[in-house]
XYZ file of N, CA and C in Angstrom:
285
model
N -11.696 -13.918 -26.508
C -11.554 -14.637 -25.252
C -12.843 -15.415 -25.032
N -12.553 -16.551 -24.828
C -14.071 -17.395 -24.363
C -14.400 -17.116 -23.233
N -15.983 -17.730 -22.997
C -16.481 -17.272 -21.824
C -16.052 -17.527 -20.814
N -15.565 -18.989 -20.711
C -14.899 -19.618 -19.533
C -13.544 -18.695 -19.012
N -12.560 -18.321 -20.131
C -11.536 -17.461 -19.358
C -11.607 -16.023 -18.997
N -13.236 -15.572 -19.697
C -13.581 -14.204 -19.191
C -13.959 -14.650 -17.581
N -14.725 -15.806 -17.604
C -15.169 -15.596 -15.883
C -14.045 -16.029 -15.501
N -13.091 -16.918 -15.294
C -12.153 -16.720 -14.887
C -11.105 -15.706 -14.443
N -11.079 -15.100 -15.597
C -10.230 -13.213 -15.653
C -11.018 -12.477 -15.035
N -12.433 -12.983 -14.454
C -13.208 -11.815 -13.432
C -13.396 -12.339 -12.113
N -12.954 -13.272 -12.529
C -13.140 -14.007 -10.786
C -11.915 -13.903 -10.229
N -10.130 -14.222 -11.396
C -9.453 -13.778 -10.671
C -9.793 -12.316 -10.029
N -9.833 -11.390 -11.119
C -10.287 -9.432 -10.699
C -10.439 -9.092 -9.456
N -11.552 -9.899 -9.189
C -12.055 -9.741 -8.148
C -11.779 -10.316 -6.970
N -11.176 -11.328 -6.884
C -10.227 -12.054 -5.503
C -9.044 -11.749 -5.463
N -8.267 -11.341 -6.688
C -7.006 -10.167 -6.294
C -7.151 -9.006 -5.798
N -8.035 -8.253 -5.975
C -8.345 -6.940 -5.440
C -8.684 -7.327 -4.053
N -9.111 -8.661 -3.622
C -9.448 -8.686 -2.263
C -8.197 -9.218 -1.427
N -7.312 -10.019 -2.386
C -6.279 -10.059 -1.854
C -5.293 -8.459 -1.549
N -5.238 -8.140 -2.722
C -4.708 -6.320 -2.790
C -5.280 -5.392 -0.575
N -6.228 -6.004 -0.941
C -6.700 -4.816 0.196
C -6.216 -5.721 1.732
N -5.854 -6.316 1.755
C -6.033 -6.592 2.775
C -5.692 -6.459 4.533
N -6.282 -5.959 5.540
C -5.555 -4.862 6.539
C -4.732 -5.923 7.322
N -4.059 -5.342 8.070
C -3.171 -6.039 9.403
C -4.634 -6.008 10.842
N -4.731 -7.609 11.211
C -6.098 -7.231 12.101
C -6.028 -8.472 12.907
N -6.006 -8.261 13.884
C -5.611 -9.451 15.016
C -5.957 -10.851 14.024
N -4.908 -11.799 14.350
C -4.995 -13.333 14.047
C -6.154 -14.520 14.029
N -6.923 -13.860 15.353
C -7.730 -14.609 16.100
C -9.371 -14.369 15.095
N -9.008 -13.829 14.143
C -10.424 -13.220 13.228
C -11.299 -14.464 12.969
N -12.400 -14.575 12.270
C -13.349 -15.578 11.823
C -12.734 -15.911 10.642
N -12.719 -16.964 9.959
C -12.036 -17.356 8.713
C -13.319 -17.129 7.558
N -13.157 -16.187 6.670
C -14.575 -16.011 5.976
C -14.332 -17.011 4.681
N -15.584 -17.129 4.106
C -15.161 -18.327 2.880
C -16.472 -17.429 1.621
N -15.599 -17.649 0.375
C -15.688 -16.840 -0.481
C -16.648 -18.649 -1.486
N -17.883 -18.335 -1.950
C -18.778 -19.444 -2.828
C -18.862 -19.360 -3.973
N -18.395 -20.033 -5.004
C -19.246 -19.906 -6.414
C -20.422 -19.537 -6.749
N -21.439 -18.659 -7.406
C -22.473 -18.637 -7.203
C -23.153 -19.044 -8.948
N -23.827 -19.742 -9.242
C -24.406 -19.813 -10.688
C -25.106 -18.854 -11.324
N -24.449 -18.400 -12.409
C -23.607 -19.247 -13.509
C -22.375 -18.841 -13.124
N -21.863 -17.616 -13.126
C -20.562 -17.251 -12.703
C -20.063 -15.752 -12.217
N -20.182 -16.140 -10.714
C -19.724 -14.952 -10.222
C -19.276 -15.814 -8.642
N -18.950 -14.695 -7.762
C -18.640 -15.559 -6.488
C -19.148 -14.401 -5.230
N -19.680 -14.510 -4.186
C -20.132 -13.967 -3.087
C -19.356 -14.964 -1.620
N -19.400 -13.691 -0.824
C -18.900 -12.493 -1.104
C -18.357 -11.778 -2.387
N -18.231 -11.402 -2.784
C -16.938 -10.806 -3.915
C -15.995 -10.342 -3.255
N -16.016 -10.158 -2.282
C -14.345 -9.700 -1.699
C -14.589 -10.061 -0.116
N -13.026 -10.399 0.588
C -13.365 -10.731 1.686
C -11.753 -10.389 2.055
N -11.651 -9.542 3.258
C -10.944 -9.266 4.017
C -10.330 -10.281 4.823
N -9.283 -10.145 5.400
C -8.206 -11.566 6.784
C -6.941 -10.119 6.955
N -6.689 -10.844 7.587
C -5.170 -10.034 8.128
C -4.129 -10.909 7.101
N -2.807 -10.237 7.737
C -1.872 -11.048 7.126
C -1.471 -12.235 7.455
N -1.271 -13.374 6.995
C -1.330 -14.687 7.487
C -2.044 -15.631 7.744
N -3.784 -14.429 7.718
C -5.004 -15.483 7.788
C -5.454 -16.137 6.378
N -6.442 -16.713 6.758
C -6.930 -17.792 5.711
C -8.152 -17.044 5.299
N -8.663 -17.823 4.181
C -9.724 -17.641 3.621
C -10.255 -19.098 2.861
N -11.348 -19.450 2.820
C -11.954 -20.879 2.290
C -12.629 -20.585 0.987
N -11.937 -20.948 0.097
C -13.085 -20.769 -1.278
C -13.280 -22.369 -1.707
N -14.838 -21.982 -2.179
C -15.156 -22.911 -2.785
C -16.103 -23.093 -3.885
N -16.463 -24.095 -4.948
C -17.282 -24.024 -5.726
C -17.937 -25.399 -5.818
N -19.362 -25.373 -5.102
C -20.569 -26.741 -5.647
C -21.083 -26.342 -6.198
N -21.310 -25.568 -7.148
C -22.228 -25.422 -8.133
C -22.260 -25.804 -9.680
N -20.989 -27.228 -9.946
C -21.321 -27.793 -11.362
C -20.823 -26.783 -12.558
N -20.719 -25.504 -12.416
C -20.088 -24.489 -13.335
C -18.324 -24.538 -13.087
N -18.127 -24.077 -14.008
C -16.175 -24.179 -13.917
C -15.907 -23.364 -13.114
N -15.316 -23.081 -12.006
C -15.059 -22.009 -11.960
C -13.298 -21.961 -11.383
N -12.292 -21.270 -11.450
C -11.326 -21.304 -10.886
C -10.539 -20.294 -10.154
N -9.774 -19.989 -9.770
C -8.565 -18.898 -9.436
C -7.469 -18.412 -9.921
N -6.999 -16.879 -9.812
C -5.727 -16.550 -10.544
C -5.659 -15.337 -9.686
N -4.494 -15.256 -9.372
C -4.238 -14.239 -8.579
C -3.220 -13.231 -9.502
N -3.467 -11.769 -9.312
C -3.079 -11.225 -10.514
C -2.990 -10.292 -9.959
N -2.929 -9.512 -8.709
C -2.277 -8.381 -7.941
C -1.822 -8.470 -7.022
N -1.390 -9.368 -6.434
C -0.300 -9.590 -5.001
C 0.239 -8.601 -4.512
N 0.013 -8.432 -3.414
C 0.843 -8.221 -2.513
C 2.178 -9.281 -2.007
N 1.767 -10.115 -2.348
C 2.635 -12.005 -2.272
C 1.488 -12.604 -2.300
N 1.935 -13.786 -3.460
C 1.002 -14.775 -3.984
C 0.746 -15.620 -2.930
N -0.433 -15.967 -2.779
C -0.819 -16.436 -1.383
C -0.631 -18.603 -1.597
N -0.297 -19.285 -0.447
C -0.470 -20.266 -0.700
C -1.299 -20.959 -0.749
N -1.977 -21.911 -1.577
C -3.177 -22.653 -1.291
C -3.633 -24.025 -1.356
N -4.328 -24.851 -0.612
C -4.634 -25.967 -0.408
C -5.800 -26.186 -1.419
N -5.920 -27.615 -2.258
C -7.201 -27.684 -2.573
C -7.993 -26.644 -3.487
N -7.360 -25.357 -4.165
C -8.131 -23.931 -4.730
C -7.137 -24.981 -6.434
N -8.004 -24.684 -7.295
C -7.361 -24.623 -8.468
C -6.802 -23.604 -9.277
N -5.852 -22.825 -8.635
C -5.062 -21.800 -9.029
C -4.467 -22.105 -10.573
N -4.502 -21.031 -11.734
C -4.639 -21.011 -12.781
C -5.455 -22.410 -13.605
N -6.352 -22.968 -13.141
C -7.131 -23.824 -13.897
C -8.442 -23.850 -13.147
N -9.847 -24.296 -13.517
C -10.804 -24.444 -12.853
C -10.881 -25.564 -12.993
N -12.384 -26.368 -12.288
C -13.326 -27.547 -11.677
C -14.474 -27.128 -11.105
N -15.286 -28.156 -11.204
C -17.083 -28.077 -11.281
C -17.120 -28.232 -9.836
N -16.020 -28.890 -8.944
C -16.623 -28.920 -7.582
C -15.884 -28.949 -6.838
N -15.271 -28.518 -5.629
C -13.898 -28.395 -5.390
C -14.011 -27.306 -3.576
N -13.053 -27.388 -3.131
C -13.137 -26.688 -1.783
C -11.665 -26.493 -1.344
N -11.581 -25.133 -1.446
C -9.820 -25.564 -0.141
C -9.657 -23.935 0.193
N -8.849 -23.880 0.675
C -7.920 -22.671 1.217
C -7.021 -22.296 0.724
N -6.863 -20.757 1.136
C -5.751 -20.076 0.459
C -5.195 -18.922 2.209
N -3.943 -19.120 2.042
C -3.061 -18.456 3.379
C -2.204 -16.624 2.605
């Protein structure tokens, strides 16, 4: 496996498991946003919403980085996220 689809296969890991957990928690919550960080990892690493809330990921940091969601609870929808492919710079949401 190359490096690019190992960080990928760990970046999904790790934003499915945050999708996996996620509690039932009033609507009105803060929308948290999940960053690329260089070379490849992402911080937070996991971030909590209720059901129905959002979350903002993004990556300026020039490294590939992308999304894959790989433990659902239901595959979430998303704006702007490059779900199964990455990009060097990029911003959107996922519901």
């Amino acid at each position: 496996m190359g490096i690019r689809k190992g960080v990928v296969a760990a970046a999904a890991a790790v934003l499915g498991a945050a999708v996996a957990v996620l509690p039932a928690v009033a609507l009105s919550e803060t929308q948290p946003t999940i960053e690329a960080q260089e070379p490849y990892s992402w911080h937070p690493a996991a971030a909590t919403v209720s059901e129905g809330g959002t979350v903002t990921i993004a990556n300026n940091t020039g490294y590939l980085h992308g999304v894959e969601w790989r433990s659902p609870p239901e595959t979430p929808t998303c704006s702007k996220v490059p779900v199964g492919s990455s990009g060097t710079t990029w911003s959107g949401t996922c519901t």
